Short mmCIF file of C-alpha atoms in Angstrom, two decimals:
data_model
loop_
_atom_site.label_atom_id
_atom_site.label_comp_id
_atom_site.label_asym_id
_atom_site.label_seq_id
_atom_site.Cartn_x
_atom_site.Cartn_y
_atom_site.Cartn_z
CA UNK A 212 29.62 40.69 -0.56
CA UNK A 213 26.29 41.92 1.12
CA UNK A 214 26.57 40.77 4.52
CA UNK A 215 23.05 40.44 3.89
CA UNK A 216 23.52 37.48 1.79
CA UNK A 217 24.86 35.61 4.10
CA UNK A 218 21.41 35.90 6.39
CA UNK A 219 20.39 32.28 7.28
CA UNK A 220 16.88 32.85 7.09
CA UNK A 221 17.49 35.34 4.34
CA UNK A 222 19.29 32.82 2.22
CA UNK A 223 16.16 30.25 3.08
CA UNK A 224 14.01 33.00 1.22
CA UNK A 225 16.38 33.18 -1.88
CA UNK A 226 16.38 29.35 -1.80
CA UNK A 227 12.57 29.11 -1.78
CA UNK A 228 12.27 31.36 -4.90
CA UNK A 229 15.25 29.00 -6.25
CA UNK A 230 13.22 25.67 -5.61
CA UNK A 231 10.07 27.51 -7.33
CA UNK A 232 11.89 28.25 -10.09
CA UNK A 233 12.65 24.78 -10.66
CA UNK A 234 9.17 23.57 -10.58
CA UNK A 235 9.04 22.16 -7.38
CA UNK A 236 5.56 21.59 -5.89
CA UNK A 237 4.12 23.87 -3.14
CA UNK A 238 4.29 20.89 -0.77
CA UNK A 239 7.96 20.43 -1.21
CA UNK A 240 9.15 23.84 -0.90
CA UNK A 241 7.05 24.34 2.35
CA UNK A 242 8.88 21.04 3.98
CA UNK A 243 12.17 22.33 2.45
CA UNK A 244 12.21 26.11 4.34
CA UNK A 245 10.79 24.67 7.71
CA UNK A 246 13.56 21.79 7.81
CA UNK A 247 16.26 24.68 7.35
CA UNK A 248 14.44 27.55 9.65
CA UNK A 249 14.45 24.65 12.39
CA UNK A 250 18.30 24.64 11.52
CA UNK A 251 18.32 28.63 11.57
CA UNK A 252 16.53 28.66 14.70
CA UNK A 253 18.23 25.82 16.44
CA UNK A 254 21.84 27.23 15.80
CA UNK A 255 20.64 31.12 16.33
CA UNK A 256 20.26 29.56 20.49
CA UNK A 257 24.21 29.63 20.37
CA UNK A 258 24.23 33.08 18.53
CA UNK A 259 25.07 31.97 14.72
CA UNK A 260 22.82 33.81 12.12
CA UNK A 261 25.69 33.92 9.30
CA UNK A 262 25.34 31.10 7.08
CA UNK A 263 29.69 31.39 6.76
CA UNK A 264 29.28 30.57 11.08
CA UNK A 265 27.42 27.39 10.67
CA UNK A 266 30.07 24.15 10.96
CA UNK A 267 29.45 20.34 10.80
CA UNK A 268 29.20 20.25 14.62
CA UNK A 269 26.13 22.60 14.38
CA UNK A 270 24.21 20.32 12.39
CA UNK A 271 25.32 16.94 14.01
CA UNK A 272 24.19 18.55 16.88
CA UNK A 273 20.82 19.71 15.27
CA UNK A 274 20.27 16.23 14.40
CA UNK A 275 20.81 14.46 17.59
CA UNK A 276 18.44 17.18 19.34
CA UNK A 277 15.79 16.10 16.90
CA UNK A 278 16.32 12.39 17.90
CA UNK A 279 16.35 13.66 21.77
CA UNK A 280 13.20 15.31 21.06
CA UNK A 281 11.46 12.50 19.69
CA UNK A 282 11.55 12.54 16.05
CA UNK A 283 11.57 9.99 13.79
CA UNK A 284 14.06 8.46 12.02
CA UNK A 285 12.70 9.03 8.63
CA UNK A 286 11.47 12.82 9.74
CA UNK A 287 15.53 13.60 10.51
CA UNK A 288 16.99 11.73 7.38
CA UNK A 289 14.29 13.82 5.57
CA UNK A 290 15.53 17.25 7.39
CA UNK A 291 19.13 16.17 6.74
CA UNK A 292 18.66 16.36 3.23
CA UNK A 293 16.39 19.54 3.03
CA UNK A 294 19.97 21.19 4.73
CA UNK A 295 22.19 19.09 2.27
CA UNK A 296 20.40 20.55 -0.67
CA UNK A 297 20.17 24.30 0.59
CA UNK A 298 23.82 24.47 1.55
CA UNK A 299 24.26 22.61 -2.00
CA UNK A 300 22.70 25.57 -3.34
CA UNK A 301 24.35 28.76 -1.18
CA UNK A 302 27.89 27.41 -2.01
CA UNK A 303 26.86 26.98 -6.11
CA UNK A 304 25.52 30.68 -5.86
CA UNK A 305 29.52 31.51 -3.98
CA UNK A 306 28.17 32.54 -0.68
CA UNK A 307 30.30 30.20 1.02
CA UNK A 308 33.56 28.23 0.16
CA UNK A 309 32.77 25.42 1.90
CA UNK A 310 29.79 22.73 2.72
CA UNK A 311 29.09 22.22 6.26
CA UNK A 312 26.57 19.43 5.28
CA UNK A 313 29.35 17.23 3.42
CA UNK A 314 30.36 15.22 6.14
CA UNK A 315 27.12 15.00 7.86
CA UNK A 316 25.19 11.10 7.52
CA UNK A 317 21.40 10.03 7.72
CA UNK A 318 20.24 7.98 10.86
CA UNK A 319 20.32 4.92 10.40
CA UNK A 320 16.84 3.23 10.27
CA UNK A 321 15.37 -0.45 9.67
CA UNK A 322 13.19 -0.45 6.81
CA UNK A 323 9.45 -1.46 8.03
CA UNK A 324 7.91 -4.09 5.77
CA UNK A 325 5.29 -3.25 3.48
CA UNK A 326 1.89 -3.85 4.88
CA UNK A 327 0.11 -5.99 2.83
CA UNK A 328 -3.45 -6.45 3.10
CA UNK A 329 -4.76 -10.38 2.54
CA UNK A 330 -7.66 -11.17 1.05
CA UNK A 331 -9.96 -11.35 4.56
CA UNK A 332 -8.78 -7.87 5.18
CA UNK A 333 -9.42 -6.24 1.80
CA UNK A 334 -12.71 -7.82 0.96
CA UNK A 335 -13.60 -6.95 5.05
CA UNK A 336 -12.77 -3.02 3.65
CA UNK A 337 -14.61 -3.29 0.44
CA UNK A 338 -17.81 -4.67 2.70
CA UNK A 339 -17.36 -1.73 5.45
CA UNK A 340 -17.68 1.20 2.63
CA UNK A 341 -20.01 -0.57 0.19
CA UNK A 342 -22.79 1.79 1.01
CA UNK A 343 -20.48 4.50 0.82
CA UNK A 344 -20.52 4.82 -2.88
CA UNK A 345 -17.73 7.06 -3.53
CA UNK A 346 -15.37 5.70 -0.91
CA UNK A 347 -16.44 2.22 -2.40
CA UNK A 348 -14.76 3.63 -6.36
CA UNK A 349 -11.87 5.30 -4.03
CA UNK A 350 -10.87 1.70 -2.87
CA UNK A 351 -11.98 -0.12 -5.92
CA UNK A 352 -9.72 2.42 -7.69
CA UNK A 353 -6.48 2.41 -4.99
CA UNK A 354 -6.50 -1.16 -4.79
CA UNK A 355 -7.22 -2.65 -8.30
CA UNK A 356 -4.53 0.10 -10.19
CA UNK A 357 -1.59 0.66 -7.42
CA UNK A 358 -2.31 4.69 -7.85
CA UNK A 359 -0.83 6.67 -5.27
CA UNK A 360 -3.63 8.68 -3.13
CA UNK A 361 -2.39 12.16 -4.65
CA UNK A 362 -2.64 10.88 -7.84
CA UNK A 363 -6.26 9.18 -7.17
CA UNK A 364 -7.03 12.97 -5.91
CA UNK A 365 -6.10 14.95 -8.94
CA UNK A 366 -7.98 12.52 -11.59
CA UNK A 367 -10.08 14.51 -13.97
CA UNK A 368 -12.62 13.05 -15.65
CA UNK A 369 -11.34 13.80 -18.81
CA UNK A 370 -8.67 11.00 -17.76
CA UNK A 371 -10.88 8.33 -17.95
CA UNK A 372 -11.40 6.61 -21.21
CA UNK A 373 -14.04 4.43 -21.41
CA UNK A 374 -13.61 2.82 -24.49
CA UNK A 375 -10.11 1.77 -23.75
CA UNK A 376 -10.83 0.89 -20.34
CA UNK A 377 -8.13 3.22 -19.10
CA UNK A 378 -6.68 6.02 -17.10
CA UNK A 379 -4.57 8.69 -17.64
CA UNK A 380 -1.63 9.86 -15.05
CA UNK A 381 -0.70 13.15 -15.86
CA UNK A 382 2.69 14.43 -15.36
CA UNK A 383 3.26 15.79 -11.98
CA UNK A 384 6.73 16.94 -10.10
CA UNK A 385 9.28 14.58 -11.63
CA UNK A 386 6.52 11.82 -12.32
CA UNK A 387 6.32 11.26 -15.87
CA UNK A 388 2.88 10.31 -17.45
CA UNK A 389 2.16 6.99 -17.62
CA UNK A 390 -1.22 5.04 -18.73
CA UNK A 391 -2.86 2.19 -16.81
CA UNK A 392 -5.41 -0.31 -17.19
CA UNK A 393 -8.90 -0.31 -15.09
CA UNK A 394 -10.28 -3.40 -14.46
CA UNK A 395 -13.98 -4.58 -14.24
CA UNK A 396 -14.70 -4.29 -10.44
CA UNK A 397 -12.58 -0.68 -10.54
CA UNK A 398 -14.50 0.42 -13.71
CA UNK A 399 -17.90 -1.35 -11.98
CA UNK A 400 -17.52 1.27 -8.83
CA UNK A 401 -16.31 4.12 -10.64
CA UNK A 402 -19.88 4.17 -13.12
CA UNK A 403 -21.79 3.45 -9.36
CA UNK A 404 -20.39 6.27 -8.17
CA UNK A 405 -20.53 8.33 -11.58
CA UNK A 406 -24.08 8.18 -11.74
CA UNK A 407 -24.62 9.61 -8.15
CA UNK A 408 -21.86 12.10 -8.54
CA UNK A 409 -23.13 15.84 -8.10
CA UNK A 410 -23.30 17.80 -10.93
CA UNK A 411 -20.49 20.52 -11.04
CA UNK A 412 -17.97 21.98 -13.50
CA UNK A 413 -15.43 21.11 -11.44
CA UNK A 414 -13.50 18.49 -13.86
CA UNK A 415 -11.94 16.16 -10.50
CA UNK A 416 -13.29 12.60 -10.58
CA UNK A 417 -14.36 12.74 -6.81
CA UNK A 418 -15.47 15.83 -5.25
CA UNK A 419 -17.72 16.86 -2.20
CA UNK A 420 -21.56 17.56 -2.11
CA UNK A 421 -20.52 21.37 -2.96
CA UNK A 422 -18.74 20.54 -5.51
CA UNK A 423 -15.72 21.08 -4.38
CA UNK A 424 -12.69 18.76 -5.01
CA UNK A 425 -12.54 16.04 -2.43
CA UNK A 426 -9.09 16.83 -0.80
CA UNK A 427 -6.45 14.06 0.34
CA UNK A 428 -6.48 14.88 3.77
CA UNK A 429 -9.88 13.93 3.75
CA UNK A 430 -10.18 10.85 1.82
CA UNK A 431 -6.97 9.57 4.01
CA UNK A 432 -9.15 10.67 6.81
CA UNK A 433 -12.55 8.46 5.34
CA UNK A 434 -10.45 5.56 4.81
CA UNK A 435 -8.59 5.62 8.16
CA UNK A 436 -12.63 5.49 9.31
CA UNK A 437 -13.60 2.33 7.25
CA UNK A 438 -10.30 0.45 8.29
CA UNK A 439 -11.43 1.10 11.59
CA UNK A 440 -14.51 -0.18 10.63
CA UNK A 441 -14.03 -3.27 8.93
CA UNK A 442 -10.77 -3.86 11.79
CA UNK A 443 -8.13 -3.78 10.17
CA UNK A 444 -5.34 -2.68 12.31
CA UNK A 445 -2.29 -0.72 11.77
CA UNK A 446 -3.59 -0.01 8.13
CA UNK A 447 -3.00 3.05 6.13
CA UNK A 448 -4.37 3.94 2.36
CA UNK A 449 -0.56 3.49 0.99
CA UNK A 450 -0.70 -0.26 1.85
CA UNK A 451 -3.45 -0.55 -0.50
CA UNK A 452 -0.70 0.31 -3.12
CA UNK A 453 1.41 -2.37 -1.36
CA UNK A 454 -1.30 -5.02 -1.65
CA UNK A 455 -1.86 -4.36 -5.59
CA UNK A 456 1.82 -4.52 -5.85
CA UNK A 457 2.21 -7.62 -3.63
CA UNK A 458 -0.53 -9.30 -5.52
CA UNK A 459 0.21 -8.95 -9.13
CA UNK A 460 3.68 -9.87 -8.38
CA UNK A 461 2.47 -13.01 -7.04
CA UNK A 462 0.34 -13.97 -9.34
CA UNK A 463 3.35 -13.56 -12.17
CA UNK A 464 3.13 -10.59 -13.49
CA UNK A 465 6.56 -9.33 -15.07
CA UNK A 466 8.64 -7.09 -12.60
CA UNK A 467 9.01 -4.46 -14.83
CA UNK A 468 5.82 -4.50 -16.30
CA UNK A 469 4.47 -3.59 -12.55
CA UNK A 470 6.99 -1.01 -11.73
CA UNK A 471 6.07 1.03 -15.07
CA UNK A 472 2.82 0.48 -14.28
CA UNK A 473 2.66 1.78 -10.58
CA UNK A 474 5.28 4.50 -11.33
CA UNK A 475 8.27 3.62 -9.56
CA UNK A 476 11.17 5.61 -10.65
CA UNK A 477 13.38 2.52 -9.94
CA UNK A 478 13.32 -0.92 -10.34
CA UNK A 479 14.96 -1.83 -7.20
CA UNK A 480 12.20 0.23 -5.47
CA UNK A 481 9.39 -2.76 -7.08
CA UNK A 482 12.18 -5.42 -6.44
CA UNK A 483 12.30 -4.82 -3.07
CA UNK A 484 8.50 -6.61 -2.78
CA UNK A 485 9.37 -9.74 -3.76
CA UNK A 486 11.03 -10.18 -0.12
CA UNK A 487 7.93 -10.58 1.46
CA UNK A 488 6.06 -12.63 -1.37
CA UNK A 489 6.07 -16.09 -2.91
CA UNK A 490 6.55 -14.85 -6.28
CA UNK A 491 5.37 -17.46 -9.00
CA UNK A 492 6.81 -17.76 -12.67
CA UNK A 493 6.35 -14.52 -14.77
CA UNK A 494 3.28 -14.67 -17.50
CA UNK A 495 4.25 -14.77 -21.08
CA UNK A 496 1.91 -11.90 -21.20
CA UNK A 497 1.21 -8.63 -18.50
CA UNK A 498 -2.51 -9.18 -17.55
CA UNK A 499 -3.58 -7.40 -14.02
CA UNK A 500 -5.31 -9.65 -11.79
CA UNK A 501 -8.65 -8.58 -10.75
CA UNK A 502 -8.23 -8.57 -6.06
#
């Protein structure tokens, strides 16, 4: 065997190509190689560069230097299984017999509670952007459909159909497409902001003055502003997912009729609201409540 091979940060390269390969978004594959180079770096201090050198002990010890250093408990658990998967994927390609990573546990963490937004809070946002016409669609959209801020980011406008009064999530990653409903105040904002947008070819539903797309970093960054704004503490654009979720639960609507419709790969994952919710009979029919 090339000695080669057996190169931690070499290996990280092969594993990169091998994650690519498989379709795995640009995003993903970046957070994948720096979790294991931090590994490769962290165990390199004690003079181990072969991936056959590397033992349990290394990476128990990895992970309680990230916890003495700070990090988070869901930043390790995430790091943890960046180097579960990679060593998963050296000893399927034979380049060692045995997986250091095995034995190895996540932190332990307490789940935080969703934060859901009443109705004070949201209608306190919708007032603080209202001039803002395309951050006022960008809220109207987040919190009347559940759509996650990535997928919010990569609408086209080809993925809005107006007749039906709905939208379009294209597959992405291992995110099947799904179709959802846009209500009157969503579909009210979206034409207000429609008719000011700036003409471009560029196909994405919200985009800059330039015409460039309007990036999630920045419309994370805009609504971080208006929470400020309206003061609403400790608020991030996910819990405007939580609130849609939180709300049409409450008002009835099916479980599974929700979960399908927000995109949860499991059901337990939508279940898991109806902790922190008085949850009232289910309709005999799915209708979305208008918030």
């Amino acid at each position: 065997m090339d000695q080669n091979e057996l190169n931690i940060k070499l290996a990280v390269s092969a594993f990169k190509k091998h994650l690519s390969q498989q379709g795995r978004a640009s995003a993903t594959i970046l957070a994948y190689s720096k979790d294991i180079e931090q590994l490769a770096d962290f165990v390199s201090k004690s003079n181990i560069f072969n991936l056959k050198e590397v033992t349990k002990d290394h990476i128990d010890s990895f992970k309680a230097h990230l916890a003495e250093n700070s990090y988070t408990t869901k930043s390790i658990s995430r790091k943890i299984n960046s180097i579960k998967s990679f060593f998963a994927h050296v000893q399927a390609n034979g380049l060692i017999s045995e997986n250091p990573s095995v034995g190895v546990s996540h932190p332990r963490y307490d789940t935080k509670p969703p934060r859901i937004l009443n109705k004070i809070e949201y209608r306190a946002l919708r007032d603080a952007c209202r001039e803002d016409v395309r951050m006022a669609a960008i809220v109207e959209i987040l919190l009347q459909t559940g759509m996650r801020i990535s997928e919010l980011a990569n609408l086209k406008i080809s993925d809005i159909d107006k007749n039906t009064n709905q939208v379009t999530i294209r597959a992405y990653e291992s995110h099947p497409e799904r179709v959802i409903p846009i209500n009157q105040p969503a579909r009210e904002a979206l034409d207000r902001y429609l008719t000011v947008r700036p003409k471009s070819a560029n196909n994405s539903v919200f985009i800059t003055k330039t015409g460039n797309s309007f990036l999630i970093r920045n419309i994370r960054s805009n609504l971080d502003r208006y929470f400020h704004i309206a003061g609403i503490e400790n608020a991030k654009v996910n819990d405007l997912r939580h609130t849609f979720i939180a709300q049409q639960l409450t008002s009835g609507s099916p479980l599974v009729y929700i979960s399908k419709l927000v995109g949860h790969k499991r059901l337990s994952t939508t279940e898991k609201y109806l902790e922190f919710i008085s949850e009232k009979p289910a309709k005999d029919k799915p209708k979305i409540i208008d918030l």
